[in-house]
CSV table of C-alpha atoms and ligand atoms in Angstrom, one decimal:
chain,number,residue,atom,x,y,z
A,237,MET,CA,-10.8,9.3,23.3
A,238,SER,CA,-14.5,9.4,24.3
A,239,ALA,CA,-17.1,10.4,21.9
A,240,LEU,CA,-17.7,13.6,24.0
A,241,THR,CA,-14.1,14.7,23.7
A,242,ILE,CA,-14.2,14.1,19.9
A,243,LEU,CA,-17.3,16.2,19.8
A,244,SER,CA,-15.6,19.2,21.2
A,245,LEU,CA,-13.2,19.3,18.3
A,246,PRO,CA,-14.0,21.7,15.3
A,247,ASN,CA,-15.4,20.1,12.2
A,248,GLU,CA,-12.3,20.6,10.1
A,249,LEU,CA,-10.2,18.6,12.7
A,250,LEU,CA,-12.9,15.9,12.8
A,251,ILE,CA,-12.6,15.5,9.2
A,252,ALA,CA,-9.0,15.5,9.1
A,253,ILE,CA,-8.9,12.8,11.9
A,254,ALA,CA,-11.4,10.8,10.0
A,255,ALA,CA,-9.4,11.0,6.8
A,256,ALA,CA,-6.3,9.9,8.6
A,257,GLY,CA,-8.2,6.8,9.9
A,258,GLN,CA,-9.3,5.8,6.4
A,259,GLU,CA,-7.5,2.7,5.1
A,260,ASP,CA,-5.9,2.2,1.9
A,261,ILE,CA,-8.3,0.5,-0.5
A,262,SER,CA,-6.0,-2.3,-1.0
A,263,THR,CA,-6.7,-3.7,2.6
A,264,HIS,CA,-10.2,-4.8,1.4
A,265,SER,CA,-12.0,-4.0,4.6
A,266,SER,CA,-15.7,-4.4,4.4
A,267,THR,CA,-17.9,-1.3,4.2
A,268,ALA,CA,-19.1,-2.0,7.7
A,269,GLN,CA,-15.7,-1.2,9.2
A,270,LYS,CA,-14.9,1.9,7.2
A,271,VAL,CA,-14.3,4.9,9.4
A,272,GLU,CA,-16.6,7.3,7.4
A,273,TRP,CA,-19.3,4.8,7.7
A,274,THR,CA,-18.8,4.2,11.5
A,275,LEU,CA,-18.6,7.9,12.2
A,276,SER,CA,-21.6,8.8,10.1
A,277,ARG,CA,-23.7,6.5,12.4
A,278,LEU,CA,-22.5,7.8,15.8
A,279,CYS,CA,-24.6,10.9,16.3
A,280,ARG,CA,-26.2,13.6,14.4
A,281,ARG,CA,-23.5,16.1,14.7
A,282,LEU,CA,-20.8,13.7,13.5
A,283,ARG,CA,-23.2,12.4,10.9
A,284,ASN,CA,-23.7,16.0,9.5
A,285,THR,CA,-20.0,16.6,9.5
A,286,VAL,CA,-19.0,13.4,7.9
A,287,VAL,CA,-21.7,13.3,5.3
A,288,GLY,CA,-21.0,16.9,4.3
A,289,ALA,CA,-17.3,16.2,3.8
A,290,PRO,CA,-16.8,15.0,0.2
A,291,THR,CA,-13.2,14.1,0.7
A,292,LEU,CA,-14.2,11.3,3.1
A,293,TRP,CA,-16.2,9.6,0.2
A,294,THR,CA,-13.7,9.5,-2.5
A,295,LYS,CA,-12.3,6.0,-1.9
A,296,ILE,CA,-15.1,3.9,-3.1
A,297,GLU,CA,-14.9,0.1,-2.7
A,298,VAL,CA,-17.7,-2.2,-3.3
A,299,SER,CA,-17.1,-6.0,-3.1
A,300,CYS,CA,-19.4,-8.8,-3.4
A,301,ASP,CA,-17.1,-11.5,-2.3
A,302,ARG,CA,-19.4,-14.2,-1.0
A,303,LEU,CA,-22.3,-16.0,-2.2
A,304,LYS,CA,-24.5,-14.8,0.7
A,305,ASP,CA,-23.5,-11.1,-0.4
A,306,LEU,CA,-25.2,-11.8,-3.6
A,307,ALA,CA,-28.6,-11.9,-1.8
A,308,HIS,CA,-27.9,-8.3,-0.8
A,309,SER,CA,-26.5,-7.1,-4.1
A,310,GLN,CA,-29.1,-4.2,-4.1
A,311,ARG,CA,-27.3,-3.0,-0.9
A,312,PHE,CA,-24.0,-2.8,-2.7
A,313,SER,CA,-25.6,-0.7,-5.4
A,314,GLU,CA,-27.0,1.6,-2.8
A,315,ILE,CA,-23.6,2.0,-1.2
A,316,LEU,CA,-21.9,2.8,-4.4
A,317,ARG,CA,-24.7,5.4,-5.2
A,318,LEU,CA,-24.3,7.0,-1.8
A,319,TYR,CA,-20.5,7.4,-2.1
A,320,LEU,CA,-20.8,8.8,-5.6
A,321,ARG,CA,-23.3,11.3,-4.4
A,322,ARG,CA,-21.4,12.3,-1.3
A,323,SER,CA,-18.1,12.8,-3.0
A,324,VAL,CA,-19.4,15.3,-5.5
A,325,PRO,CA,-17.5,17.4,-6.8
A,326,LEU,CA,-14.2,15.5,-6.1
A,327,ASN,CA,-12.4,13.0,-8.2
A,328,VAL,CA,-12.9,9.4,-6.9
A,329,ALA,CA,-11.1,6.1,-6.8
A,330,VAL,CA,-13.4,3.2,-7.5
A,331,PHE,CA,-12.8,-0.4,-6.7
A,332,LEU,CA,-15.4,-2.9,-7.7
A,333,ARG,CA,-15.0,-6.6,-6.9
A,334,GLU,CA,-17.4,-9.3,-7.8
A,335,ARG,CA,-15.9,-12.7,-7.1
A,336,VAL,CA,-18.8,-14.9,-6.9
A,337,GLY,CA,-19.6,-15.5,-10.6
A,338,ASP,CA,-22.8,-13.6,-11.1
A,339,SER,CA,-22.5,-10.6,-13.3
A,340,GLU,CA,-25.8,-9.0,-12.3
A,341,PRO,CA,-24.5,-6.7,-9.6
A,342,LEU,CA,-21.7,-5.6,-11.7
A,343,THR,CA,-23.9,-4.5,-14.5
A,344,ASP,CA,-25.6,-1.9,-12.3
A,345,TRP,CA,-22.2,-0.8,-10.8
A,346,ILE,CA,-20.7,-0.1,-14.2
A,347,ILE,CA,-23.7,1.9,-15.2
A,348,GLN,CA,-23.3,4.1,-12.2
A,349,VAL,CA,-19.6,4.6,-12.7
A,350,ALA,CA,-20.2,5.4,-16.4
A,351,ALA,CA,-22.5,8.2,-15.3
A,352,GLU,CA,-19.8,9.7,-13.1
A,353,ILE,CA,-16.8,8.9,-15.4
A,354,ASN,CA,-15.5,12.5,-15.5
A,355,ARG,CA,-14.7,12.3,-11.8
A,356,VAL,CA,-13.1,8.8,-11.9
A,357,LYS,CA,-9.3,8.9,-11.5
A,358,TRP,CA,-8.8,5.3,-10.4
A,359,LEU,CA,-10.8,2.3,-11.7
A,360,SER,CA,-10.3,-1.2,-10.6
A,361,VAL,CA,-12.7,-4.0,-11.5
A,362,VAL,CA,-12.2,-7.6,-10.5
A,363,LEU,CA,-14.7,-10.1,-11.6
A,364,ALA,CA,-15.3,-13.9,-11.8
A,365,SER,CA,-18.1,-13.9,-14.0
A,366,ALA,CA,-18.4,-16.9,-16.4
A,367,GLU,CA,-21.0,-15.2,-18.6
A,368,ASP,CA,-20.1,-15.7,-22.2
A,369,ASP,CA,-20.8,-12.2,-23.4
A,370,PHE,CA,-17.9,-10.6,-22.0
A,371,THR,CA,-18.4,-7.1,-23.3
A,372,GLN,CA,-22.0,-6.8,-22.0
A,373,GLU,CA,-21.2,-5.6,-18.6
A,374,PHE,CA,-18.6,-3.0,-19.7
A,375,ALA,CA,-20.7,-1.8,-22.7
A,376,PRO,CA,-21.6,1.5,-20.9
A,377,LEU,CA,-17.8,2.4,-20.8
A,378,ARG,CA,-17.1,1.4,-24.3
A,379,CYS,CA,-17.5,4.7,-26.2
A,380,LEU,CA,-16.8,7.1,-23.4
A,381,ALA,CA,-14.0,9.5,-22.7
A,382,ALA,CA,-12.4,9.3,-19.2
A,383,PRO,CA,-10.7,12.7,-19.0
A,384,ASN,CA,-9.4,12.2,-15.4
A,385,LEU,CA,-8.6,8.6,-15.4
A,386,LEU,CA,-5.0,7.8,-14.3
A,387,HIS,CA,-5.1,4.2,-13.4
A,388,LEU,CA,-7.2,1.4,-14.9
A,389,GLU,CA,-7.2,-2.2,-13.8
A,390,ILE,CA,-9.5,-4.9,-15.1
A,391,ALA,CA,-9.2,-8.5,-13.9
A,392,ASN,CA,-11.3,-11.5,-14.9
A,393,ILE,CA,-10.3,-14.3,-12.5
A,394,SER,CA,-12.9,-16.7,-13.7
A,395,VAL,CA,-11.4,-20.2,-13.0
A,396,GLU,CA,-12.4,-21.7,-16.3
A,397,SER,CA,-9.8,-19.5,-18.1
A,398,THR,CA,-10.5,-20.6,-21.6
A,399,GLY,CA,-9.1,-17.5,-23.3
A,400,ARG,CA,-8.7,-13.8,-23.0
A,401,ARG,CA,-11.5,-11.7,-24.1
A,402,PRO,CA,-11.2,-8.5,-26.1
A,403,LEU,CA,-12.6,-5.6,-24.4
A,404,GLU,CA,-13.2,-2.1,-25.7
A,405,LEU,CA,-13.1,0.7,-23.2
A,406,PHE,CA,-12.9,4.5,-23.4
A,407,SER,CA,-12.5,4.6,-27.1
A,408,ALA,CA,-13.2,8.4,-27.0
A,409,GLY,CA,-9.9,8.6,-25.1
A,410,ALA,CA,-8.4,8.8,-21.6
A,411,ARG,CA,-5.7,11.3,-22.1
A,412,LYS,CA,-4.2,11.2,-18.6
A,413,LEU,CA,-4.2,7.4,-18.3
A,414,SER,CA,-0.7,6.1,-17.4
A,415,PHE,CA,-1.3,2.8,-15.9
A,416,ALA,CA,-3.3,-0.1,-17.5
A,417,ARG,CA,-3.4,-3.7,-16.2
A,418,MET,CA,-5.7,-6.2,-17.9
A,419,TYR,CA,-5.8,-9.7,-16.5
A,420,GLY,CA,-7.7,-12.4,-18.3
A,421,CYS,CA,-8.8,-9.8,-21.1
A,422,PHE,CA,-7.1,-7.4,-23.4
A,423,PRO,CA,-7.9,-4.0,-24.8
A,424,SER,CA,-9.2,-4.4,-28.4
A,425,PRO,CA,-9.2,-2.7,-30.8
A,426,ILE,CA,-6.2,-0.7,-29.8
A,427,PRO,CA,-7.4,2.1,-27.6
A,428,PRO,CA,-6.3,5.8,-28.2
A,429,TRP,CA,-5.0,5.9,-24.7
A,430,VAL,CA,-2.2,3.5,-25.3
A,431,SER,CA,0.0,6.3,-26.4
A,432,THR,CA,0.1,7.9,-23.0
A,433,LEU,CA,0.7,4.8,-20.8
A,434,THR,CA,3.9,4.3,-19.0
A,435,HIS,CA,2.8,1.0,-17.6
A,436,LEU,CA,1.0,-1.7,-19.6
A,437,GLN,CA,0.5,-5.2,-18.2
A,438,ILE,CA,-1.6,-7.8,-20.0
A,439,GLU,CA,-1.8,-11.2,-18.2
A,440,ASN,CA,-3.3,-14.5,-18.1
A,441,GLY,CA,-5.2,-16.7,-20.4
A,442,SER,CA,-2.2,-18.9,-21.0
A,443,HIS,CA,0.0,-18.0,-24.0
A,444,GLN,CA,-1.8,-20.2,-26.6
A,445,HIS,CA,-5.2,-18.8,-25.7
A,446,PHE,CA,-5.3,-15.7,-27.8
A,447,HIS,CA,-8.2,-16.0,-30.1
A,448,SER,CA,-6.0,-15.8,-33.2
A,449,ALA,CA,-2.5,-14.9,-34.2
A,450,ALA,CA,-4.1,-11.6,-35.3
A,451,ASP,CA,-4.7,-10.7,-31.7
A,452,GLU,CA,-1.0,-11.2,-30.8
A,453,MET,CA,0.0,-9.1,-33.7
A,454,ILE,CA,-2.3,-6.3,-32.5
A,455,TYR,CA,0.1,-5.6,-29.7
A,456,LEU,CA,3.2,-5.8,-31.7
A,457,SER,CA,1.9,-3.4,-34.4
A,458,LEU,CA,0.6,-1.2,-31.7
A,459,ILE,CA,4.1,-0.8,-30.3
A,460,ARG,CA,5.4,-0.4,-33.7
A,461,THR,CA,2.9,2.2,-35.1
A,462,GLN,CA,2.2,4.5,-32.2
A,463,PRO,CA,4.5,6.8,-30.4
A,464,ILE,CA,4.8,5.1,-27.1
A,465,SER,CA,6.3,6.2,-23.7
A,466,LEU,CA,6.1,2.9,-21.9
A,467,VAL,CA,8.5,2.3,-19.1
A,468,TYR,CA,7.0,-1.0,-17.8
A,469,LEU,CA,5.7,-3.7,-20.3
A,470,HIS,CA,4.5,-7.1,-19.1
A,471,LEU,CA,3.1,-9.0,-22.1
A,472,ASP,CA,1.7,-12.5,-21.6
A,473,ILE,CA,1.3,-13.3,-25.3
A,474,SER,CA,3.1,-15.7,-27.4
A,475,MET,CA,5.0,-14.2,-30.2
A,476,ASN,CA,5.0,-16.2,-33.3
A,477,PHE,CA,8.2,-15.3,-35.2
A,478,ASN,CA,7.2,-17.1,-38.3
A,479,THR,CA,4.3,-14.7,-38.9
A,480,LEU,CA,6.6,-11.6,-38.3
A,481,PRO,CA,8.6,-9.8,-40.8
A,482,THR,CA,12.2,-11.0,-40.5
A,483,ASP,CA,13.5,-7.6,-39.5
A,484,TYR,CA,11.0,-7.0,-36.8
A,485,GLN,CA,11.9,-5.7,-33.4
A,486,ILE,CA,10.1,-4.1,-30.5
A,487,HIS,CA,11.6,-0.6,-30.4
A,488,ILE,CA,10.7,1.3,-27.2
A,489,PRO,CA,13.4,3.8,-26.3
A,490,SER,CA,11.8,4.6,-22.8
A,491,LEU,CA,11.4,0.9,-21.8
A,492,GLU,CA,13.1,-0.1,-18.6
A,493,PHE,CA,11.2,-3.3,-17.5
A,494,PHE,CA,10.0,-6.0,-19.9
A,495,ALA,CA,8.3,-9.3,-18.8
A,496,VAL,CA,7.6,-11.7,-21.5
A,497,TYR,CA,6.3,-15.4,-21.8
A,498,ILE,CA,7.7,-18.2,-23.7
A,499,ASP,CA,5.3,-21.0,-24.9
A,500,ASP,CA,6.4,-24.3,-23.5
A,501,THR,CA,6.5,-25.9,-27.0
A,502,GLU,CA,9.3,-23.6,-28.2
A,503,GLY,CA,12.8,-25.0,-29.1
A,504,GLN,CA,16.3,-24.3,-28.0
A,505,GLU,CA,16.8,-21.1,-30.0
A,506,TYR,CA,13.7,-19.4,-28.8
A,507,LEU,CA,15.2,-17.4,-25.9
A,508,ARG,CA,17.8,-16.1,-28.3
A,509,ASP,CA,15.1,-15.2,-30.7
A,510,ILE,CA,12.9,-13.5,-28.2
A,511,MET,CA,15.8,-11.5,-26.7
A,512,ASP,CA,16.9,-10.5,-30.2
A,513,PHE,CA,13.5,-9.1,-30.8
A,514,VAL,CA,13.9,-6.6,-28.1
A,515,ASP,CA,15.4,-3.3,-29.3
A,516,CYS,CA,15.1,-1.2,-26.1
A,517,PRO,CA,18.4,0.3,-25.1
A,518,ALA,CA,17.2,1.7,-21.8
A,519,LEU,CA,16.2,-1.8,-20.6
A,520,THR,CA,17.4,-2.5,-17.1
A,521,GLU,CA,15.3,-5.5,-16.1
A,522,LEU,CA,14.2,-8.5,-18.2
A,523,VAL,CA,12.0,-11.2,-16.9
A,524,VAL,CA,11.3,-14.3,-19.0
A,525,ILE,CA,8.6,-16.7,-17.9
A,526,GLY,CA,8.6,-20.2,-19.4
A,527,SER,CA,12.2,-20.6,-20.6
A,528,HIS,CA,14.3,-23.7,-20.2
A,529,GLY,CA,17.9,-24.5,-19.2
A,530,ASP,CA,18.9,-25.6,-22.7
A,531,GLN,CA,17.6,-22.2,-24.2
A,532,LEU,CA,19.8,-20.3,-21.7
A,533,LEU,CA,22.8,-22.6,-22.5
A,534,PHE,CA,22.2,-21.7,-26.2
A,535,VAL,CA,22.4,-18.0,-25.3
A,536,LEU,CA,25.5,-18.4,-23.2
A,537,ASN,CA,27.2,-20.1,-26.1
A,538,MET,CA,26.7,-17.1,-28.4
A,539,SER,CA,29.3,-14.6,-29.1
A,540,ARG,CA,26.6,-11.9,-29.7
A,541,PHE,CA,23.1,-11.4,-30.5
A,542,PRO,CA,22.4,-10.9,-34.3
A,543,ARG,CA,20.7,-7.6,-33.7
A,544,SER,CA,20.0,-6.7,-30.1
A,545,SER,CA,22.3,-5.4,-27.4
A,546,PHE,CA,21.7,-4.8,-23.7
A,547,PRO,CA,24.0,-2.2,-22.7
A,548,VAL,CA,22.3,-1.2,-19.4
A,549,LEU,CA,20.6,-4.5,-18.5
A,550,ARG,CA,21.2,-5.1,-14.8
A,551,SER,CA,18.8,-7.8,-14.0
A,552,LEU,CA,17.9,-10.9,-16.0
A,553,SER,CA,15.3,-13.4,-14.4
A,554,LEU,CA,14.4,-16.7,-16.0
A,555,ILE,CA,11.5,-18.3,-14.3
A,556,ASN,CA,9.7,-21.5,-15.3
A,557,LEU,CA,6.5,-21.9,-13.3
A,558,ASP,CA,5.5,-25.4,-14.5
A,559,GLY,CA,8.7,-27.4,-14.5
A,560,CYS,CA,9.6,-29.7,-17.4
A,561,SER,CA,10.9,-33.2,-18.1
A,562,CYS,CA,13.7,-32.1,-20.4
A,563,GLU,CA,16.4,-33.7,-18.1
A,564,GLN,CA,14.8,-37.1,-18.6
A,565,ASP,CA,14.0,-36.7,-22.3
A,566,MET,CA,17.0,-34.9,-23.7
A,567,PRO,CA,20.7,-35.7,-23.7
A,568,HIS,CA,22.6,-33.7,-21.1
A,569,PRO,CA,24.5,-30.8,-22.9
A,570,THR,CA,28.2,-30.9,-22.7
A,571,ARG,CA,30.2,-27.8,-22.1
A,572,THR,CA,29.2,-25.2,-24.5
A,573,LEU,CA,30.4,-21.8,-23.6
A,574,SER,CA,32.5,-20.2,-26.4
A,575,SER,CA,34.6,-17.2,-25.2
A,576,HIS,CA,33.1,-13.7,-25.3
A,577,SER,CA,35.2,-11.1,-26.8
A,578,THR,CA,32.6,-8.5,-26.1
A,579,PRO,CA,30.2,-9.3,-23.3
A,580,LEU,CA,26.5,-9.9,-24.1
A,581,PHE,CA,25.4,-8.2,-20.9
A,582,PRO,CA,28.1,-5.7,-19.9
A,583,ALA,CA,26.1,-4.3,-16.9
A,584,LEU,CA,24.4,-7.4,-15.7
A,585,SER,CA,24.6,-7.7,-11.9
A,586,SER,CA,21.8,-10.1,-11.1
A,587,LEU,CA,20.9,-13.4,-12.7
A,588,VAL,CA,18.0,-15.3,-11.4
A,589,ILE,CA,17.3,-18.9,-12.5
A,590,ILE,CA,14.2,-20.5,-11.1
A,591,ASN,CA,13.0,-24.1,-11.9
A,592,HIS,CA,15.1,-24.6,-15.0
A,593,CYS,CA,16.3,-27.9,-16.3
A,594,PHE,CA,20.0,-28.5,-16.6
A,595,THR,CA,20.7,-26.2,-13.7
A,596,PRO,CA,24.0,-28.2,-12.9
A,597,GLN,CA,25.3,-27.5,-16.4
A,598,LEU,CA,24.2,-23.9,-16.1
A,599,VAL,CA,26.1,-23.5,-12.7
A,600,LYS,CA,29.1,-25.0,-14.4
A,601,GLU,CA,29.0,-22.5,-17.2
A,602,ILE,CA,28.2,-19.4,-15.1
A,603,MET,CA,30.5,-20.0,-12.1
A,604,GLY,CA,33.2,-22.1,-13.5
A,605,THR,CA,34.6,-20.2,-16.4
A,606,GLU,CA,36.6,-17.1,-17.1
A,607,ALA,CA,34.9,-16.1,-20.2
A,608,LEU,CA,31.9,-14.7,-18.7
A,609,PRO,CA,29.3,-13.0,-20.9
A,610,TRP,CA,28.6,-10.6,-17.9
A,611,PRO,CA,31.7,-9.1,-16.3
A,612,SER,CA,29.6,-7.3,-13.6
A,613,LEU,CA,27.6,-10.3,-12.2
A,614,ARG,CA,27.3,-9.9,-8.5
A,615,THR,CA,24.5,-12.1,-7.5
A,616,LEU,CA,23.4,-15.5,-8.8
A,617,THR,CA,19.9,-16.7,-7.5
A,618,LEU,CA,19.1,-20.3,-7.9
A,619,CYS,CA,16.1,-22.4,-7.1
A,620,PRO,CA,16.2,-25.8,-9.2
A,621,SER,CA,13.3,-28.1,-9.1
A,622,GLU,CA,15.2,-31.2,-9.9
A,623,ASN,CA,18.6,-32.8,-9.4
A,624,ILE,CA,19.2,-30.8,-6.3
A,625,SER,CA,22.2,-32.9,-5.5
A,626,GLY,CA,23.7,-32.3,-8.9
A,627,VAL,CA,23.3,-28.5,-8.5
A,628,ARG,CA,24.8,-28.7,-5.0
A,629,SER,CA,27.9,-30.5,-6.3
A,630,ALA,CA,28.3,-28.1,-9.2
A,631,VAL,CA,28.2,-25.1,-7.0
A,632,GLY,CA,30.6,-26.7,-4.6
A,633,ASP,CA,33.0,-27.6,-7.5
A,634,ALA,CA,32.9,-24.0,-8.8
A,635,VAL,CA,33.6,-22.6,-5.4
A,636,ARG,CA,36.6,-24.9,-4.8
A,637,GLN,CA,38.0,-24.2,-8.3
A,638,THR,CA,37.6,-20.5,-8.6
A,639,PRO,CA,36.7,-19.2,-5.2
A,640,GLN,CA,37.7,-15.5,-5.8
A,641,SER,CA,35.5,-15.0,-8.8
A,642,ILE,CA,32.2,-16.4,-7.7
A,643,PRO,CA,29.2,-14.1,-7.4
A,644,ILE,CA,27.2,-13.8,-4.2
A,645,LEU,CA,24.8,-16.9,-4.1
A,646,ARG,CA,21.3,-16.7,-3.2
A,647,LEU,CA,19.9,-20.2,-2.9
A,648,SER,CA,16.5,-21.7,-2.1
A,649,ARG,CA,16.1,-23.4,1.1
A,650,ALA,CA,15.8,-26.9,-0.6
A,651,LEU,CA,19.2,-26.3,-2.1
A,652,LEU,CA,20.8,-25.5,1.1
A,653,PHE,CA,19.5,-28.6,2.9
A,654,PRO,CA,21.6,-30.4,4.4
A,655,LEU,CA,23.2,-27.4,5.9
A,656,ASP,CA,26.8,-28.8,6.0
A,657,TRP,CA,27.3,-29.4,2.3
A,658,PHE,CA,29.1,-26.1,1.7
A,659,GLU,CA,32.1,-26.8,3.9
A,660,GLY,CA,31.2,-24.3,6.5
A,661,ARG,CA,31.1,-21.3,4.1
A,662,LEU,CA,27.5,-20.6,4.6
A,663,ASP,CA,28.1,-17.0,5.5
A,664,ALA,CA,28.8,-16.5,1.7
A,665,ILE,CA,25.3,-17.6,0.9
A,666,GLU,CA,21.9,-15.9,1.2
A,667,VAL,CA,18.7,-17.9,1.5
A,668,PHE,CA,15.8,-16.6,-0.5
A,669,ASP,CA,12.2,-17.6,-0.8
A,670,PRO,CA,11.3,-18.3,-4.5
A,671,GLU,CA,7.7,-17.4,-3.8
A,672,GLU,CA,8.7,-13.8,-3.6
A,673,VAL,CA,10.3,-13.9,-7.1
A,674,VAL,CA,7.5,-16.0,-8.6
A,675,LYS,CA,4.4,-14.4,-7.2
A,676,PRO,CA,4.1,-11.3,-9.4
A,677,PHE,CA,3.9,-13.6,-12.5
A,678,SER,CA,1.8,-16.4,-11.2
A,679,GLY,CA,-1.8,-15.2,-10.7
A,680,TYR,CA,-3.9,-12.3,-9.7
B,713,NAG,C1,-14.2,-14.3,-17.7
B,713,NAG,O1,-13.4,-15.3,-18.3
B,713,NAG,C2,-14.2,-16.5,-18.6
B,713,NAG,C3,-13.2,-17.7,-18.8
B,713,NAG,O2,-12.3,-17.3,-19.8
B,713,NAG,C4,-15.1,-16.2,-19.7
B,713,NAG,O3,-15.9,-17.3,-20.1
B,713,NAG,C5,-16.0,-15.0,-19.3
B,713,NAG,O4,-16.7,-14.6,-20.5
B,713,NAG,C6,-15.3,-13.8,-18.7
B,713,NAG,N1,-16.2,-13.1,-18.1
B,713,NAG,C7,-16.5,-11.8,-18.4
B,713,NAG,C8,-17.5,-11.1,-17.7
B,713,NAG,O5,-15.7,-11.4,-19.2
B,714,NAG,C1,-5.1,-17.8,-15.4
B,714,NAG,O1,-6.0,-17.6,-14.3
B,714,NAG,C2,-6.5,-18.7,-13.9
B,714,NAG,C3,-7.7,-18.4,-12.8
B,714,NAG,O2,-7.2,-17.4,-11.9
B,714,NAG,C4,-5.6,-19.6,-13.2
B,714,NAG,O3,-6.1,-20.9,-12.8
B,714,NAG,C5,-4.4,-19.9,-14.3
B,714,NAG,O4,-3.4,-20.6,-13.7
B,714,NAG,C6,-4.0,-18.6,-15.0
B,714,NAG,N1,-3.1,-18.9,-16.0
B,714,NAG,C7,-1.9,-18.3,-16.2
B,714,NAG,C8,-1.2,-18.7,-17.4
B,714,NAG,O5,-1.5,-17.5,-15.5
B,715,NAG,C1,28.9,-23.2,-29.3
B,715,NAG,O1,29.4,-22.1,-30.1
B,715,NAG,C2,30.5,-22.7,-31.0
B,715,NAG,C3,31.0,-21.4,-31.6
B,715,NAG,O2,30.1,-20.6,-32.2
B,715,NAG,C4,29.9,-23.7,-31.9
B,715,NAG,O3,30.9,-24.1,-32.7
B,715,NAG,C5,29.4,-24.8,-31.0
B,715,NAG,O4,28.8,-25.8,-31.9
B,715,NAG,C6,28.5,-24.3,-30.0
B,715,NAG,N1,28.0,-25.4,-29.2
B,715,NAG,C7,26.7,-25.8,-29.1
B,715,NAG,C8,26.5,-27.0,-28.2
B,715,NAG,O5,25.9,-25.3,-29.8
B,716,NAG,C1,22.5,-34.4,-11.9
B,716,NAG,O1,23.6,-33.5,-12.2
B,716,NAG,C2,24.8,-34.2,-12.2
B,716,NAG,C3,25.9,-33.1,-12.4
B,716,NAG,O2,25.7,-32.4,-13.6
B,716,NAG,C4,24.8,-35.2,-13.4
B,716,NAG,O3,26.1,-35.8,-13.6
B,716,NAG,C5,23.7,-36.1,-13.2
B,716,NAG,O4,23.6,-37.0,-14.4
B,716,NAG,C6,22.4,-35.5,-13.0
B,716,NAG,N1,21.4,-36.4,-12.6
B,716,NAG,C7,20.2,-36.5,-13.2
B,716,NAG,C8,19.3,-37.5,-12.6
B,716,NAG,O5,19.9,-35.8,-14.2
B,717,ZN,ZN1,13.2,-28.0,-19.7
């Protein structure tokens, strides 16, 4: 379409076309390529139309990604100001990214956002600043109420990740907030808006890096003392059971997804402990990061959990991101599975085991026995990091011995190579890319 044809259209249509051309914020295109920006520079008629259409200025993205951008940080502040002005009176989504490690531009951006907070429905801030005084940049938001905020995301992706920082935000409330993701920092003290969240994700600063045990406890007591409607909970904190009351459990009736981290120093019983800690009867998906093969063997050998039950758990994923040397350091476990009169996981259909020690033994237990703790298992996903040939032969044995009862296998490519080991029965196997499974839990 030539510019002339465009100009013969009525304004409403022009605006609709421009709006349709706007990209999703997540594509991170630079300001220069944005459709509202381009159109507002073409000619006066377009400019007046576009500038006068607040709806075209409601997706605000300012990102200072490269060092050379820093020299123009003034310009980013101007752009933010312009979008905030042109979008009045509509609600806005604001995405601020400062990845070069200088907090100065951010300070000004936050001040601007604070002034318009009543209109902010999405707020996402990514920063890489290594400044020590974490709370400084966010101070303008500390005591505010954010009455229209639905979605909040704050990520500190600074490489020298020495520990999560407490961050106080919107302490006067954010009554519509349903999604909060904090990466490299955590909300403290417990904000009033926790009670409306359906999604809470607190990540990074490896597990031992909470400032003190007290910080960890904040989250546990939060869950215990507030009425909570969480459906999705991802907590990258280490839970020190020694400091908890012995009858302690996380009780969240609405919870469907729970991802939790295990510190690498924990012993054989820890997976049991952490699962027994979960009292969430609606839970359908559990992801444990950092578990080990011997911990799973311990669970498999139990006839029941002391307190917990998982009546509707469909998916259990055990992911070790770092690997371990247990197979060299510890004696190989002998067969352990005792029979299960009542299944531990009656509804489990998918079991994912990534990068776990003793995977050959696990395969033997999971595939080679009648007394399964999960009568409904359909899919077993395996990606071992060591003893690939041991895993291969364990799988092959199980298939030869009990061919009718084996679940569908999803194997990593490494496990499949060489292609002929499975005696021509490759059609029974799906290949999967472990990266897909691991990615949501391994960085921002
Ligand atoms: C980001 O994290 C780094 C490393 O933990 C920390 O030193 C810094 O204070 C944080 N930056 C901000 C602005 O919070
Ligand atoms: C935390 O983030 C830093 C920087 O992005 C990364 O190097 C580190 O591996 C992350 N740690 C964890 C436990 O995710
Ligand atoms: C497995 O459980 C049985 C019965 O509870 C117990 O006797 C046995 O010692 C356990 N095996 C291991 C290796 O823990
Ligand atoms: C690999 O697994 C097999 C099968 O369980 C076992 O016999 C063997 O000792 C393991 N090898 C190593 C190096 O751990
Ligand atoms: Zn291990």
